Each structure stands twice: as structure tokens, then as C-alpha cells.
JSON list of C-alpha atoms in Angstrom, two decimals:
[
{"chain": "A", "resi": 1, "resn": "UNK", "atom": "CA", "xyz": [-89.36, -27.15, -36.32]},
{"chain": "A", "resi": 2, "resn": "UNK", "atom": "CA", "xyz": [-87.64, -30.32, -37.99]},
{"chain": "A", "resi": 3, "resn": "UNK", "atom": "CA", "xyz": [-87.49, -33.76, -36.68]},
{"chain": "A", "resi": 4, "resn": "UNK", "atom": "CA", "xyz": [-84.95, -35.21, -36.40]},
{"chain": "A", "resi": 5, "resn": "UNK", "atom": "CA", "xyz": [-84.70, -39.50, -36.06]},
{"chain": "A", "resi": 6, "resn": "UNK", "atom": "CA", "xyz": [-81.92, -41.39, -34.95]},
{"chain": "A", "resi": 7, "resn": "UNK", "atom": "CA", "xyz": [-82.23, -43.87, -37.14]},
{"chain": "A", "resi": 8, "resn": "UNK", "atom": "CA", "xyz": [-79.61, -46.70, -36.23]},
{"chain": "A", "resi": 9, "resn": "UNK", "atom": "CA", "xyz": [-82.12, -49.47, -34.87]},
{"chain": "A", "resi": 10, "resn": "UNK", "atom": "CA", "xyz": [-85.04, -47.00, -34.44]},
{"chain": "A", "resi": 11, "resn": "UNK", "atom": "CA", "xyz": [-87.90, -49.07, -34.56]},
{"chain": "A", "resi": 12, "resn": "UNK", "atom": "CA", "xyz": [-90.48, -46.09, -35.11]},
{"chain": "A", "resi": 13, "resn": "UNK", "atom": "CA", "xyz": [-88.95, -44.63, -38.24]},
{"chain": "A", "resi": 14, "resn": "UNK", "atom": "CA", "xyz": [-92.61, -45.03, -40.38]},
{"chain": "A", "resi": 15, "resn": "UNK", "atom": "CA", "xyz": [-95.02, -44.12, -37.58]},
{"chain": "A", "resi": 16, "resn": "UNK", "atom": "CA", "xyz": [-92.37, -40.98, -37.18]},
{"chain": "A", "resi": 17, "resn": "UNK", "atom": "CA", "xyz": [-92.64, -39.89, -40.62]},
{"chain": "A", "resi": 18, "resn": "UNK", "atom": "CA", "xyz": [-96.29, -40.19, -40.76]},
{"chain": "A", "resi": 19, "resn": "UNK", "atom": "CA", "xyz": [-96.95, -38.20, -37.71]},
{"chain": "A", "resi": 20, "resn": "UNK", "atom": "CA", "xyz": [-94.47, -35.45, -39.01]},
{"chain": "A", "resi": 21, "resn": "UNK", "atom": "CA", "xyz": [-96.13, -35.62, -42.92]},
{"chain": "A", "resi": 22, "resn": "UNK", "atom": "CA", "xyz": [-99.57, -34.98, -40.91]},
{"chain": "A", "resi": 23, "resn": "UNK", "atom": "CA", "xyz": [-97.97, -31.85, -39.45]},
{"chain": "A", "resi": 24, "resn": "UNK", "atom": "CA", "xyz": [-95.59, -31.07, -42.37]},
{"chain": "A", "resi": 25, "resn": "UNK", "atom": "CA", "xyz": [-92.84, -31.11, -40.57]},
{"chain": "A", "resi": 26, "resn": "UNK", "atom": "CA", "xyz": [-89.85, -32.01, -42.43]},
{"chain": "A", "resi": 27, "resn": "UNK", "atom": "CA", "xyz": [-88.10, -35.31, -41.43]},
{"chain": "A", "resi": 28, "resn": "UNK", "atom": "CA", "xyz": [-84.56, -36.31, -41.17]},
{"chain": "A", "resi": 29, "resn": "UNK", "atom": "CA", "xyz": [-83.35, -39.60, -40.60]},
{"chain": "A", "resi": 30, "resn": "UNK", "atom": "CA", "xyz": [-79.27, -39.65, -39.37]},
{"chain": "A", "resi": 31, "resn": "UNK", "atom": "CA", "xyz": [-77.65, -43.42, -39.07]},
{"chain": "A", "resi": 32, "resn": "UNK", "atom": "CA", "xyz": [-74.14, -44.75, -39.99]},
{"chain": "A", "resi": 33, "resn": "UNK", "atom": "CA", "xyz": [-72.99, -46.36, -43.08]},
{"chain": "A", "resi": 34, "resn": "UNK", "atom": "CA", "xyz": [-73.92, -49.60, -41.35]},
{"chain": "A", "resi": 35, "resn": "UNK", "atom": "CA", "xyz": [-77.28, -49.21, -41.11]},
{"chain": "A", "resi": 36, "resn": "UNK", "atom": "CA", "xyz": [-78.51, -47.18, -44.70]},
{"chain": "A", "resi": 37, "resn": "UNK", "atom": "CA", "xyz": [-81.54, -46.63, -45.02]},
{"chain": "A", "resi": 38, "resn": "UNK", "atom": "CA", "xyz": [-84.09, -44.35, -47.29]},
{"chain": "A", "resi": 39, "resn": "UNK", "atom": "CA", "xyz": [-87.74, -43.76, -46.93]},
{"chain": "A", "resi": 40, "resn": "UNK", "atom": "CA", "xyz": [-90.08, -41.31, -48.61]},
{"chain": "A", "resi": 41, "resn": "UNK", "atom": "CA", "xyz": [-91.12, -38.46, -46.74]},
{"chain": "A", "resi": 42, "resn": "UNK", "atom": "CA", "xyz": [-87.75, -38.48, -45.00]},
{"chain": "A", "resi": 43, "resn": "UNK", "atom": "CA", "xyz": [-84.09, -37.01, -45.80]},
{"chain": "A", "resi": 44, "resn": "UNK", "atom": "CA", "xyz": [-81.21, -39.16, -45.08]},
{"chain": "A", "resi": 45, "resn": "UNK", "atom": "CA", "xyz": [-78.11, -38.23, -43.76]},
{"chain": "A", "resi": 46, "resn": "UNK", "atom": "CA", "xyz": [-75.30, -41.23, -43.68]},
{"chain": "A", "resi": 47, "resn": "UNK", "atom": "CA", "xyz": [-71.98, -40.75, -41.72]},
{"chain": "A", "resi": 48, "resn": "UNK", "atom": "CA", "xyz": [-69.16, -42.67, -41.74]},
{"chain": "A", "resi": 49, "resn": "UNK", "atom": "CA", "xyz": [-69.12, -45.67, -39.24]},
{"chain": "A", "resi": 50, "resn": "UNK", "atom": "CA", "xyz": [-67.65, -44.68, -35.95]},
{"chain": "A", "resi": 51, "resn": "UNK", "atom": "CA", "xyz": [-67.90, -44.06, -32.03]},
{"chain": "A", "resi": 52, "resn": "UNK", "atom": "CA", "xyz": [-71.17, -41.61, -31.66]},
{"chain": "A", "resi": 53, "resn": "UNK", "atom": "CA", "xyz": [-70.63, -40.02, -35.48]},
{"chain": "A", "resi": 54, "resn": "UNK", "atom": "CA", "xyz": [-74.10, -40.17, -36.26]},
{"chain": "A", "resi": 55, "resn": "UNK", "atom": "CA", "xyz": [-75.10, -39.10, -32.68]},
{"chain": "A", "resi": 56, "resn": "UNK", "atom": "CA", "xyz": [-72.54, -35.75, -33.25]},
{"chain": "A", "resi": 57, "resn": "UNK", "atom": "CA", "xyz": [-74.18, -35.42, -36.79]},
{"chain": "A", "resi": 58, "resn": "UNK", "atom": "CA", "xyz": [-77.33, -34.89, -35.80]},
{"chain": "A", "resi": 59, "resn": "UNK", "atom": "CA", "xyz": [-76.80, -32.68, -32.60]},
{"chain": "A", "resi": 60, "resn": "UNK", "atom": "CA", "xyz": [-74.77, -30.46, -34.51]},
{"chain": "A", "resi": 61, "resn": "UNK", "atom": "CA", "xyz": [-77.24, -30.05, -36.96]},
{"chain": "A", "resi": 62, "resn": "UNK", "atom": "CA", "xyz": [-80.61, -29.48, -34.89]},
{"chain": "A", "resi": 63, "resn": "UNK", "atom": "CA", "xyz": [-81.80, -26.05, -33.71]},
{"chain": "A", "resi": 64, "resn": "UNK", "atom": "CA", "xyz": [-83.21, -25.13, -30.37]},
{"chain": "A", "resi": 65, "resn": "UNK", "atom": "CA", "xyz": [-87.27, -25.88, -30.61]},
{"chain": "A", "resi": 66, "resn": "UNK", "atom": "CA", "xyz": [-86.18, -29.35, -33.25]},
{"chain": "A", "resi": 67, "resn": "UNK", "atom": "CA", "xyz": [-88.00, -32.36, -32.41]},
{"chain": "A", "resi": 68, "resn": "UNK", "atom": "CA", "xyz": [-85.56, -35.67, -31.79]},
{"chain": "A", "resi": 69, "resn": "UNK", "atom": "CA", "xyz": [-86.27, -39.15, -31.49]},
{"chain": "A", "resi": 70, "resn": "UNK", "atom": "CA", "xyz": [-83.55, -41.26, -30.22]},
{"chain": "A", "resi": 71, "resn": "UNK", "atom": "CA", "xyz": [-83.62, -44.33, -27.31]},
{"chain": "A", "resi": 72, "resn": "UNK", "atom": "CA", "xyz": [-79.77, -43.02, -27.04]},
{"chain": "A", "resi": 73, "resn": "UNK", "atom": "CA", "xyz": [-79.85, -41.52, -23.07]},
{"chain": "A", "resi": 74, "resn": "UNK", "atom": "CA", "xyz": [-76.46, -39.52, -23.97]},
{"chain": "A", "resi": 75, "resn": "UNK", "atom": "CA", "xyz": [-77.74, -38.09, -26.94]},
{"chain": "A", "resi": 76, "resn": "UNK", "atom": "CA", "xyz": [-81.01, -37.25, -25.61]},
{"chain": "A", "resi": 77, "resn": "UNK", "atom": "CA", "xyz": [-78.73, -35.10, -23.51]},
{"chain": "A", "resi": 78, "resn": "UNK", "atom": "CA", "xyz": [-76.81, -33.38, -25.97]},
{"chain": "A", "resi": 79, "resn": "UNK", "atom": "CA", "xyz": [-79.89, -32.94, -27.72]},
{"chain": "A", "resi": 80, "resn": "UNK", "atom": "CA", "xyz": [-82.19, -31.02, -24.66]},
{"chain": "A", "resi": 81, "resn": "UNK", "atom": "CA", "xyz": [-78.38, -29.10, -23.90]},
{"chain": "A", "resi": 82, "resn": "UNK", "atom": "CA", "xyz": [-79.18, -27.52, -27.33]},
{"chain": "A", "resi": 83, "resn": "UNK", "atom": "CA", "xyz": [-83.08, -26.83, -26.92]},
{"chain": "A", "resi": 84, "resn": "UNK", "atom": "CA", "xyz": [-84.30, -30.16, -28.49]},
{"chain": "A", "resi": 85, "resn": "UNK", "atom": "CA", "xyz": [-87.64, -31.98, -27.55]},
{"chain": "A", "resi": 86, "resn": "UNK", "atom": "CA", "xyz": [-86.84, -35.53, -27.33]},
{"chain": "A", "resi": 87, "resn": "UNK", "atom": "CA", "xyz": [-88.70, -38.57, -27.11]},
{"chain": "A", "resi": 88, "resn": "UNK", "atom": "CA", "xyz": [-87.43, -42.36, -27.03]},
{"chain": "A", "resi": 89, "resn": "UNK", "atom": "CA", "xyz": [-89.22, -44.53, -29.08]},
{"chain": "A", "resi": 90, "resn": "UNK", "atom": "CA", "xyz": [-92.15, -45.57, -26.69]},
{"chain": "A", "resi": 91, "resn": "UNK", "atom": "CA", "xyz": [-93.11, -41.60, -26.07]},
{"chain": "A", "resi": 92, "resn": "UNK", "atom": "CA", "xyz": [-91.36, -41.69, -22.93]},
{"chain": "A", "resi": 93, "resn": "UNK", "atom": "CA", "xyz": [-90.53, -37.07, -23.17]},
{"chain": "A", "resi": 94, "resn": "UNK", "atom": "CA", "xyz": [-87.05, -36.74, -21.68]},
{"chain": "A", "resi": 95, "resn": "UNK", "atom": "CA", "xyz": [-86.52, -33.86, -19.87]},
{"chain": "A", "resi": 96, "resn": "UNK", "atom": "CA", "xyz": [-83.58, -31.73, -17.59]},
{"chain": "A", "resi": 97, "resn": "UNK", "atom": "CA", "xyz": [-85.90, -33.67, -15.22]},
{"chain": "A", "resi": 98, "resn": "UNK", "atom": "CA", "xyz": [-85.20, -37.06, -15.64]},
{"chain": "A", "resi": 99, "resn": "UNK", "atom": "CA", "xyz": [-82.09, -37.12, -17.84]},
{"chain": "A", "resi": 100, "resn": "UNK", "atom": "CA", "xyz": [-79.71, -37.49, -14.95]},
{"chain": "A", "resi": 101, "resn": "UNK", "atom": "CA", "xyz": [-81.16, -40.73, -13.33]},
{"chain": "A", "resi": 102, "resn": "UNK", "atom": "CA", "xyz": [-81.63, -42.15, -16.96]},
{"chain": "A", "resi": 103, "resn": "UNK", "atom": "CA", "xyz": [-77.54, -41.36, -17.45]},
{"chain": "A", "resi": 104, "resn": "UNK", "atom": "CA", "xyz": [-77.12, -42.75, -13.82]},
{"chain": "A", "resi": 105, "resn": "UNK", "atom": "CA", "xyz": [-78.75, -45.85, -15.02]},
{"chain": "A", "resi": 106, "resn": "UNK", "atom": "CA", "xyz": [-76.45, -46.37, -17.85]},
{"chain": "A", "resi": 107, "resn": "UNK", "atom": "CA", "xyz": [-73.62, -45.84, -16.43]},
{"chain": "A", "resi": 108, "resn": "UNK", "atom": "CA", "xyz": [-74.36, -48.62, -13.90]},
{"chain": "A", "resi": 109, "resn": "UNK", "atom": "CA", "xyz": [-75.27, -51.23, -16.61]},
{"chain": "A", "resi": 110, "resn": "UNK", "atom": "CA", "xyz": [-72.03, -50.06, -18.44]},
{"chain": "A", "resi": 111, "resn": "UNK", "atom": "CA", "xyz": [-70.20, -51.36, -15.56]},
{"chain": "A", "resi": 112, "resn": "UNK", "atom": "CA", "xyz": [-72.22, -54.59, -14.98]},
{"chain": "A", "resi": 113, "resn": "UNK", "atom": "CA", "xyz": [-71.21, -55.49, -18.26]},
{"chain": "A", "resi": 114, "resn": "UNK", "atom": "CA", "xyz": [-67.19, -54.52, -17.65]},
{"chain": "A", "resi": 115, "resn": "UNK", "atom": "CA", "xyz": [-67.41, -56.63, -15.07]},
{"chain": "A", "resi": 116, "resn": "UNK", "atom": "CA", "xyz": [-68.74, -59.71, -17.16]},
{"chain": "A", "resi": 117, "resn": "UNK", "atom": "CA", "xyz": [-72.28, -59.24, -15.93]},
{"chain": "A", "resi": 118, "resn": "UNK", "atom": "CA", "xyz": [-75.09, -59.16, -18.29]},
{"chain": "A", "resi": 119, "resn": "UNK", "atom": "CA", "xyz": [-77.77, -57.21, -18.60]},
{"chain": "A", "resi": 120, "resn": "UNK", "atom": "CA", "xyz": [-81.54, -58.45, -19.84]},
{"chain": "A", "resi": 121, "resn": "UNK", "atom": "CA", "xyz": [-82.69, -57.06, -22.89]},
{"chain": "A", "resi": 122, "resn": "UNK", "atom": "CA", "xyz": [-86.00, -55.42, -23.79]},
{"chain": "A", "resi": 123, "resn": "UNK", "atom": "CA", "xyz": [-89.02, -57.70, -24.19]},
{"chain": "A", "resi": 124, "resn": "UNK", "atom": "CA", "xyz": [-90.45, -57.95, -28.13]},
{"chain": "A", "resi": 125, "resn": "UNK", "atom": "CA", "xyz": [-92.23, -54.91, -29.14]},
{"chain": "A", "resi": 126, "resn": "UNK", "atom": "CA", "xyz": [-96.07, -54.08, -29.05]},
{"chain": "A", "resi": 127, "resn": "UNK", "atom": "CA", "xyz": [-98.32, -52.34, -30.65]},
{"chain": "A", "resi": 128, "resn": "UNK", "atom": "CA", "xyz": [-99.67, -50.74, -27.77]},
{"chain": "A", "resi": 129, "resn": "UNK", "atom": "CA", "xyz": [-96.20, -49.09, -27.56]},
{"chain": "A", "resi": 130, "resn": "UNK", "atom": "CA", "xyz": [-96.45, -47.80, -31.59]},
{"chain": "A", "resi": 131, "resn": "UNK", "atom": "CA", "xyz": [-99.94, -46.44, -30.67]},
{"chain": "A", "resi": 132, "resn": "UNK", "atom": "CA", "xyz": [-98.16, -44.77, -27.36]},
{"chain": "A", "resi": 133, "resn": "UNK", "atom": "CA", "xyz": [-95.39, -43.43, -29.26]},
{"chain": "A", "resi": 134, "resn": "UNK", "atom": "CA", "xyz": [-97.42, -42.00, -31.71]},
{"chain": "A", "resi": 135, "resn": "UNK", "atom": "CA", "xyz": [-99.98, -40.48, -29.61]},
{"chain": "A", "resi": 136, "resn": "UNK", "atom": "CA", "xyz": [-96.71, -38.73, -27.99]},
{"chain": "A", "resi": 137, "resn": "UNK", "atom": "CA", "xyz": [-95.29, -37.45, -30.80]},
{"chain": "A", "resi": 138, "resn": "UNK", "atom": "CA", "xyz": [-98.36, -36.09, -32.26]},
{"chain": "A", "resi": 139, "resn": "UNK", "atom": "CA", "xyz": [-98.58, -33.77, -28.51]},
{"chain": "A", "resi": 140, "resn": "UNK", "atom": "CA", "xyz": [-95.25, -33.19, -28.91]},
{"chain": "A", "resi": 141, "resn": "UNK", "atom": "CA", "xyz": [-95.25, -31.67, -32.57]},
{"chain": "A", "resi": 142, "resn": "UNK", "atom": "CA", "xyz": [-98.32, -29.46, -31.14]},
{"chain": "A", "resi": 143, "resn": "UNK", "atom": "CA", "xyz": [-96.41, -27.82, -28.59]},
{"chain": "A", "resi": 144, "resn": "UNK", "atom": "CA", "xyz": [-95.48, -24.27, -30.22]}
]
């Protein structure tokens, strides 16, 4: 098993990597040239700058049983289409389960904001979610 982090705006990229060191599980983080990035422990993987090309980099690169963590809904799909286990950044697990309504939901903010509607953003980030997200991944990297 790898894991695999999208890293463009991830804001769990450290407590990932120490999770995954604890398990020694290698790390890989995949972002775009606009968002570079290097930390120890991890591998870094930078595309070009374009539609989804670090998304498509890093599901054609993960293997069926690979551990992702993305807050991307699409690519959590592609990602559990090709035997990932995915989590979003607050240890939310997507599954075949939920994926659809979670698309279903995008696709209706996508068209509030065609339309000139805007949509509210998420509130500032706590700990409490860190500690969550953690505590996720760490059951999720168990799972054989």
C-alpha cells in the first residue's frame, strides 16, 4: 500500500505523512506546478498546470488497495473506480456508498455558481478536525 496525497491546497499534508511514517507506508504528494511543494518523508510528483492534470497523475499511478487523500469528490471517484481507499481531509471514508450524492452535490453548486449564485465557503479549520483526520487515517492504513 502507498498513499497517495493530493496535495494542491491539502491542508493535512504533515499529519498525513506522519501517520504513514508510523506505518511505513511510503508517501506521495501529486500537485501542479502552481502549488510546489517538498516535504521529508514524502515524494513529490509536479505536473504541468492544467484542467485535472494532477488529479489524472495520480489516478493513473495508484494501485487497487493505495490509500488517497483528496477533498476532490470527482477524483475520489476515479480513485475508488480503481480500488483506492479515500479519505477527504476531515476523515470523512468515501465510499461506492456515498460518492453519488457527494457528485450530486457538486454538480448543483456548479450550477449555482453559472448562474451568478454563490456558494459559502468552509468555516476556518480546527484542530478537532486534524485530530479526526488523523484518527481516520491511522484505521484506515490498518485495514489489510
Amino acid at each position: 500500500m502507498k498513499l497517495w496525497i493530493d496535495a494542491d491546497a491539502c491542508p493535512v499534508v504533515n499529519e498525513a505523512i506522519g501517520v504513514a511514517r508510523n506505518h511505513h507506508i511510503e508517501v506521495t504528494l501529486v500537485c501542479d506546478d502552481a502549488h510546489v511543494m517538498q516535504r521529508e518523508g514524502a515524494q513529490t510528483i509536479t505536473v504541468l498546470r492544467g484542467a485535472d492534470s494532477a488529479d489524472l497523475k495520480l489516478v493513473n499511478l495508484l494501485s487497487r488497495g493505495d490509500a488517497v487523500v483528496t477533498q476532490d469528490y470527482g477524483l475520489a471517484a476515479l480513485c475508488l473506480a480503481r480500488g483506492a481507499k479515500v479519505l477527504d481531509q476531515n476523515g470523512r471514508r468515501y465510499t461506492n456508498d456515498n460518492i453519488d450524492s457527494l457528485l450530486g452535490i457538486r454538480h448543483v453548486a456548479a450550477k449555482v455558481r453559472r448562474g451568478g449564485g454563490r456558494m459559502k465557503g468552509p468555516p476556518k479549520r480546527e484542530k478537532w478536525q486534524d485530530e479526526q483526520f488523523v484518527e481516520s487515517l491511522e484505521k484506515l492504513l490498518m485495514e489489510k
